[in-house]
């Protein structure tokens, strides 16, 4: 299930209107997708507030009595004043403090939600294209040799930047191909590797650590002084880190801990500082 499909089902989930299959499918998505999970939590909180408001606008006894006596008097006084008194009765609930404070809560919730909602950062876009690559929806420039693939990618952006020199051959993971994508005006080099039941896709682009999703888990490696940002989506795990002005995101089907140690161990940065491979 993708985010668009999930968004369409969130209201039905809250209203308990889904089939078992739909329910387990969206619950799976909510587990993996923090953005949809927030949307779900927000809508559920909003629903609760709306129900509270509904309960608080039930008119108190004295108001009801006034309404009834008012109707009686207006009937006596004639039909013209009837409209005006009805209008006041309709407005009455809005003037009540409980209603006003519930409205304020709704407003605040909306503002907090809007502030938290990430503006689809480039790293999430990378994970989306990874899913498309896995489905074969994005054509790749085939490669059998890592150096050749990296040279091709570097030339594709006129040598402005290039993939970090990862070599996964000790894991039996070999280069498959590459492509260049553009997200919000930025070029992303994509290098795809696979083998031994593992698949690794590397995304390289010019950026800053601000490009990491806000909900990523951050790991600091005291040895290399590099911060690693770990995040996941739809069963694909990712680790982002920065070297100078270049951002590298490795995505893989391997568990997050394994991916993190792979990135740290095989970091080309480490090699430059003379550590053994
Ligand atoms: Zn989602």
Tab-separated table of C-alpha atoms and ligand atoms in Angstrom:
chain	number	residue	atom	x	y	z
A	1	UNK	CA	0.000	0.000	0.000
A	2	UNK	CA	1.309	3.463	-0.837
A	3	UNK	CA	0.713	6.741	1.033
A	4	UNK	CA	-2.028	7.936	-1.317
A	5	UNK	CA	-4.022	4.738	-0.822
A	6	UNK	CA	-3.413	4.897	2.929
A	7	UNK	CA	-4.612	8.518	3.139
A	8	UNK	CA	-7.862	7.540	1.455
A	9	UNK	CA	-8.508	4.776	3.995
A	10	UNK	CA	-7.548	6.628	7.190
A	11	UNK	CA	-11.047	8.069	7.821
A	12	UNK	CA	-12.660	4.692	7.191
A	13	UNK	CA	-10.186	3.079	9.602
A	14	UNK	CA	-11.114	5.567	12.328
A	15	UNK	CA	-14.806	4.986	11.661
A	16	UNK	CA	-14.196	1.220	11.757
A	17	UNK	CA	-15.570	0.725	8.268
A	18	UNK	CA	-12.787	-1.394	6.747
A	19	UNK	CA	-12.700	-5.063	5.834
A	20	UNK	CA	-10.178	-7.211	7.727
A	21	UNK	CA	-7.917	-7.253	4.660
A	22	UNK	CA	-7.988	-3.468	4.197
A	23	UNK	CA	-7.498	-2.949	7.904
A	24	UNK	CA	-4.399	-5.150	8.170
A	25	UNK	CA	-3.002	-3.624	5.005
A	26	UNK	CA	-3.313	-0.029	6.247
A	27	UNK	CA	-2.131	-0.985	9.735
A	28	UNK	CA	1.003	-2.427	8.150
A	29	UNK	CA	1.545	0.806	6.262
A	30	UNK	CA	1.025	2.922	9.398
A	31	UNK	CA	3.651	0.873	11.220
A	32	UNK	CA	6.222	1.629	8.525
A	33	UNK	CA	5.264	5.160	7.527
A	34	UNK	CA	5.661	7.905	10.177
A	35	UNK	CA	4.012	10.505	7.944
A	36	UNK	CA	0.761	8.555	7.502
A	37	UNK	CA	0.900	7.517	11.160
A	38	UNK	CA	0.906	11.208	12.142
A	39	UNK	CA	-1.967	11.899	9.748
A	40	UNK	CA	-3.899	9.030	11.346
A	41	UNK	CA	-3.164	10.177	14.914
A	42	UNK	CA	-4.113	13.713	14.015
A	43	UNK	CA	-7.406	12.717	12.419
A	44	UNK	CA	-8.267	10.469	15.354
A	45	UNK	CA	-7.528	13.302	17.820
A	46	UNK	CA	-9.593	15.673	15.705
A	47	UNK	CA	-12.505	13.226	15.687
A	48	UNK	CA	-12.362	12.978	19.453
A	49	UNK	CA	-12.453	16.795	19.756
A	50	UNK	CA	-15.406	16.995	17.402
A	51	UNK	CA	-17.301	14.441	19.487
A	52	UNK	CA	-16.499	16.461	22.637
A	53	UNK	CA	-17.801	19.613	20.998
A	54	UNK	CA	-20.945	17.729	19.987
A	55	UNK	CA	-21.484	16.709	23.591
A	56	UNK	CA	-20.849	20.191	24.954
A	57	UNK	CA	-23.356	21.952	22.708
A	58	UNK	CA	-26.307	20.062	24.177
A	59	UNK	CA	-28.271	22.980	25.541
A	60	UNK	CA	-28.603	23.234	29.318
A	61	UNK	CA	-32.077	22.896	30.855
A	62	UNK	CA	-32.615	26.621	31.451
A	63	UNK	CA	-31.695	27.462	27.860
A	64	UNK	CA	-34.130	24.842	26.607
A	65	UNK	CA	-36.832	26.293	28.785
A	66	UNK	CA	-36.077	29.759	27.465
A	67	UNK	CA	-36.265	28.399	23.920
A	68	UNK	CA	-39.661	26.900	24.590
A	69	UNK	CA	-41.030	29.998	26.315
A	70	UNK	CA	-39.509	32.164	23.604
A	71	UNK	CA	-41.285	30.133	20.933
A	72	UNK	CA	-44.499	30.515	22.864
A	73	UNK	CA	-44.093	34.282	23.179
A	74	UNK	CA	-42.996	34.787	19.571
A	75	UNK	CA	-46.004	32.853	18.409
A	76	UNK	CA	-48.133	35.305	20.387
A	77	UNK	CA	-46.153	38.337	19.217
A	78	UNK	CA	-46.377	37.420	15.563
A	79	UNK	CA	-44.286	35.732	12.884
A	80	UNK	CA	-41.792	38.546	12.141
A	81	UNK	CA	-39.697	38.343	15.286
A	82	UNK	CA	-39.493	34.568	14.943
A	83	UNK	CA	-36.568	34.655	12.491
A	84	UNK	CA	-34.448	36.873	14.687
A	85	UNK	CA	-34.885	34.772	17.818
A	86	UNK	CA	-34.086	31.611	15.859
A	87	UNK	CA	-30.857	33.212	14.667
A	88	UNK	CA	-29.846	34.011	18.235
A	89	UNK	CA	-30.607	30.430	19.255
A	90	UNK	CA	-28.392	29.122	16.473
A	91	UNK	CA	-25.563	31.401	17.513
A	92	UNK	CA	-25.912	30.624	21.199
A	93	UNK	CA	-23.758	27.437	21.227
A	94	UNK	CA	-20.872	29.258	19.546
A	95	UNK	CA	-20.753	31.755	22.361
A	96	UNK	CA	-20.341	29.086	24.994
A	97	UNK	CA	-16.844	28.821	26.536
A	98	UNK	CA	-16.651	25.013	26.214
A	99	UNK	CA	-17.292	25.239	22.512
A	100	UNK	CA	-14.766	28.029	22.083
A	101	UNK	CA	-12.025	26.123	23.917
A	102	UNK	CA	-12.700	22.955	21.906
A	103	UNK	CA	-12.429	24.982	18.711
A	104	UNK	CA	-9.128	26.361	19.944
A	105	UNK	CA	-7.845	22.824	20.576
A	106	UNK	CA	-8.766	21.844	17.024
A	107	UNK	CA	-7.000	24.899	15.690
A	108	UNK	CA	-3.851	24.198	17.730
A	109	UNK	CA	-3.828	20.546	16.684
A	110	UNK	CA	-4.013	21.606	13.054
A	111	UNK	CA	-1.157	24.042	13.442
A	112	UNK	CA	1.045	21.509	15.258
A	113	UNK	CA	0.268	18.917	12.606
A	114	UNK	CA	1.102	21.285	9.767
A	115	UNK	CA	4.389	22.198	11.438
A	116	UNK	CA	5.376	18.576	11.931
A	117	UNK	CA	4.376	17.421	8.481
A	118	UNK	CA	7.580	17.003	6.470
A	119	UNK	CA	7.601	18.602	3.030
A	120	UNK	CA	8.505	15.338	1.274
A	121	UNK	CA	12.271	15.648	1.705
A	122	UNK	CA	14.594	14.390	-0.971
A	123	UNK	CA	15.541	11.338	1.108
A	124	UNK	CA	11.947	10.078	1.113
A	125	UNK	CA	11.777	10.704	-2.628
A	126	UNK	CA	14.894	8.508	-2.892
A	127	UNK	CA	13.130	5.696	-1.049
A	128	UNK	CA	10.189	6.036	-3.414
A	129	UNK	CA	12.396	5.716	-6.471
A	130	UNK	CA	14.080	2.731	-4.847
A	131	UNK	CA	10.649	1.044	-4.724
A	132	UNK	CA	10.132	1.860	-8.407
A	133	UNK	CA	13.559	0.484	-9.314
A	134	UNK	CA	12.757	-2.736	-7.429
A	135	UNK	CA	9.598	-3.076	-9.519
A	136	UNK	CA	11.595	-2.494	-12.709
A	137	UNK	CA	9.729	0.736	-13.448
A	138	UNK	CA	12.908	2.799	-13.912
A	139	UNK	CA	15.300	1.803	-16.722
A	140	UNK	CA	18.945	1.462	-15.693
A	141	UNK	CA	22.204	1.926	-17.551
A	142	UNK	CA	23.623	-1.583	-17.090
A	143	UNK	CA	27.022	-2.061	-15.470
A	144	UNK	CA	29.133	-5.008	-14.390
A	145	UNK	CA	31.979	-3.108	-12.840
A	146	UNK	CA	31.748	-0.614	-9.947
A	147	UNK	CA	34.428	1.768	-11.263
A	148	UNK	CA	32.794	1.853	-14.666
A	149	UNK	CA	29.386	2.590	-13.087
A	150	UNK	CA	30.787	5.341	-10.871
A	151	UNK	CA	32.640	6.938	-13.821
A	152	UNK	CA	29.455	6.910	-15.895
A	153	UNK	CA	27.450	8.535	-13.084
A	154	UNK	CA	30.118	11.181	-12.447
A	155	UNK	CA	30.200	12.069	-16.169
A	156	UNK	CA	26.378	12.323	-16.182
A	157	UNK	CA	26.651	15.385	-13.891
A	158	UNK	CA	29.692	16.826	-15.701
A	159	UNK	CA	32.018	15.727	-12.895
A	160	UNK	CA	30.389	18.120	-10.386
A	161	UNK	CA	30.179	15.307	-7.857
A	162	UNK	CA	30.297	11.547	-7.827
A	163	UNK	CA	29.230	8.461	-5.873
A	164	UNK	CA	31.261	7.591	-2.783
A	165	UNK	CA	33.628	4.725	-3.448
A	166	UNK	CA	31.713	1.922	-1.805
A	167	UNK	CA	32.694	-1.590	-2.791
A	168	UNK	CA	30.266	-4.294	-1.708
A	169	UNK	CA	32.017	-7.197	-3.459
A	170	UNK	CA	33.154	-8.767	-0.123
A	171	UNK	CA	29.429	-9.378	0.521
A	172	UNK	CA	28.926	-10.918	-2.897
A	173	UNK	CA	26.932	-7.854	-3.898
A	174	UNK	CA	27.744	-6.718	-7.435
A	175	UNK	CA	26.846	-3.652	-9.514
A	176	UNK	CA	23.702	-3.965	-11.650
A	177	UNK	CA	23.292	-0.501	-13.133
A	178	UNK	CA	22.657	3.163	-12.541
A	179	UNK	CA	20.587	6.167	-13.463
A	180	UNK	CA	20.347	9.901	-12.794
A	181	UNK	CA	17.147	11.328	-11.361
A	182	UNK	CA	15.996	14.841	-10.658
A	183	UNK	CA	14.058	15.731	-7.481
A	184	UNK	CA	13.054	19.344	-6.857
A	185	UNK	CA	15.705	20.587	-9.259
A	186	UNK	CA	18.510	18.520	-7.736
A	187	UNK	CA	20.289	15.732	-9.562
A	188	UNK	CA	20.586	12.399	-7.787
A	189	UNK	CA	23.017	9.698	-8.855
A	190	UNK	CA	21.519	6.254	-8.364
A	191	UNK	CA	23.726	3.142	-8.262
A	192	UNK	CA	22.045	-0.255	-7.932
A	193	UNK	CA	23.790	-3.334	-6.515
A	194	UNK	CA	22.565	-6.849	-5.829
A	195	UNK	CA	23.552	-10.417	-5.028
A	196	UNK	CA	23.431	-13.017	-2.252
A	197	UNK	CA	19.792	-12.138	-1.541
A	198	UNK	CA	20.807	-8.575	-0.724
A	199	UNK	CA	20.011	-5.468	-2.678
A	200	UNK	CA	21.665	-2.124	-2.069
A	201	UNK	CA	20.830	1.103	-3.856
A	202	UNK	CA	23.045	4.152	-3.314
A	203	UNK	CA	21.777	7.691	-3.835
A	204	UNK	CA	24.297	10.528	-4.055
A	205	UNK	CA	23.490	14.222	-4.349
A	206	UNK	CA	24.681	17.657	-3.263
A	207	UNK	CA	23.045	18.675	-0.001
A	208	UNK	CA	23.212	19.056	3.758
A	209	UNK	CA	22.159	17.004	6.780
A	210	UNK	CA	18.881	18.954	6.632
A	211	UNK	CA	17.985	16.530	3.844
A	212	UNK	CA	17.599	13.717	6.397
A	213	UNK	CA	13.986	13.033	7.419
A	214	UNK	CA	13.091	14.770	10.687
A	215	UNK	CA	12.183	11.459	12.349
A	216	UNK	CA	15.461	9.689	11.460
A	217	UNK	CA	17.447	8.073	14.284
A	218	UNK	CA	20.868	9.709	14.541
A	219	UNK	CA	24.086	7.772	15.284
A	220	UNK	CA	27.402	9.499	15.840
A	221	UNK	CA	30.538	7.573	14.987
A	222	UNK	CA	33.307	8.989	17.231
A	223	UNK	CA	35.973	7.361	15.065
A	224	UNK	CA	35.065	9.057	11.790
A	225	UNK	CA	33.171	11.973	13.438
A	226	UNK	CA	30.320	11.284	11.025
A	227	UNK	CA	26.630	11.440	11.924
A	228	UNK	CA	24.547	8.662	10.416
A	229	UNK	CA	20.798	9.077	10.006
A	230	UNK	CA	18.830	5.853	9.973
A	231	UNK	CA	15.235	5.650	8.694
A	232	UNK	CA	12.874	3.115	7.124
A	233	UNK	CA	9.887	2.977	4.882
A	234	UNK	CA	7.809	0.076	3.581
A	235	UNK	CA	10.386	-2.523	4.670
A	236	UNK	CA	13.331	-0.721	3.065
A	237	UNK	CA	15.961	0.607	5.447
A	238	UNK	CA	18.144	3.595	4.748
A	239	UNK	CA	21.228	5.261	6.197
A	240	UNK	CA	22.158	8.806	5.220
A	241	UNK	CA	25.418	10.568	5.877
A	242	UNK	CA	27.292	13.597	4.613
A	243	UNK	CA	30.862	13.930	3.426
A	244	UNK	CA	31.712	17.565	2.634
A	245	UNK	CA	28.851	18.830	0.487
A	246	UNK	CA	27.812	15.416	-0.748
A	247	UNK	CA	24.996	13.361	0.742
A	248	UNK	CA	24.980	9.602	0.398
A	249	UNK	CA	21.935	7.459	1.160
A	250	UNK	CA	22.322	3.692	1.166
A	251	UNK	CA	19.046	1.793	1.037
A	252	UNK	CA	18.787	-1.936	1.502
A	253	UNK	CA	16.580	-4.852	2.422
A	254	UNK	CA	19.078	-5.774	5.149
A	255	UNK	CA	18.190	-4.967	8.805
A	256	UNK	CA	18.929	-1.371	9.915
A	257	UNK	CA	21.752	-2.423	12.304
A	258	UNK	CA	23.506	-4.416	9.559
A	259	UNK	CA	23.138	-1.592	7.086
A	260	UNK	CA	24.502	0.914	9.579
A	261	UNK	CA	27.570	-1.187	10.336
A	262	UNK	CA	28.101	-1.813	6.621
A	263	UNK	CA	28.077	1.945	5.952
A	264	UNK	CA	30.477	2.576	8.830
A	265	UNK	CA	32.861	-0.280	8.049
A	266	UNK	CA	33.069	0.288	4.324
A	267	UNK	CA	32.951	4.075	4.498
A	268	UNK	CA	35.363	5.384	1.875
A	269	UNK	CA	36.013	8.257	4.281
A	270	UNK	CA	37.687	5.811	6.649
A	271	UNK	CA	39.982	4.513	3.894
A	272	UNK	CA	41.154	8.017	3.059
A	273	UNK	CA	42.388	8.305	6.632
A	274	UNK	CA	44.554	5.235	6.279
A	275	UNK	CA	42.507	2.615	8.134
A	276	UNK	CA	42.768	-0.884	6.781
A	277	UNK	CA	40.012	-2.178	4.555
B	1	LIG	ZN1	2.523	6.580	4.074
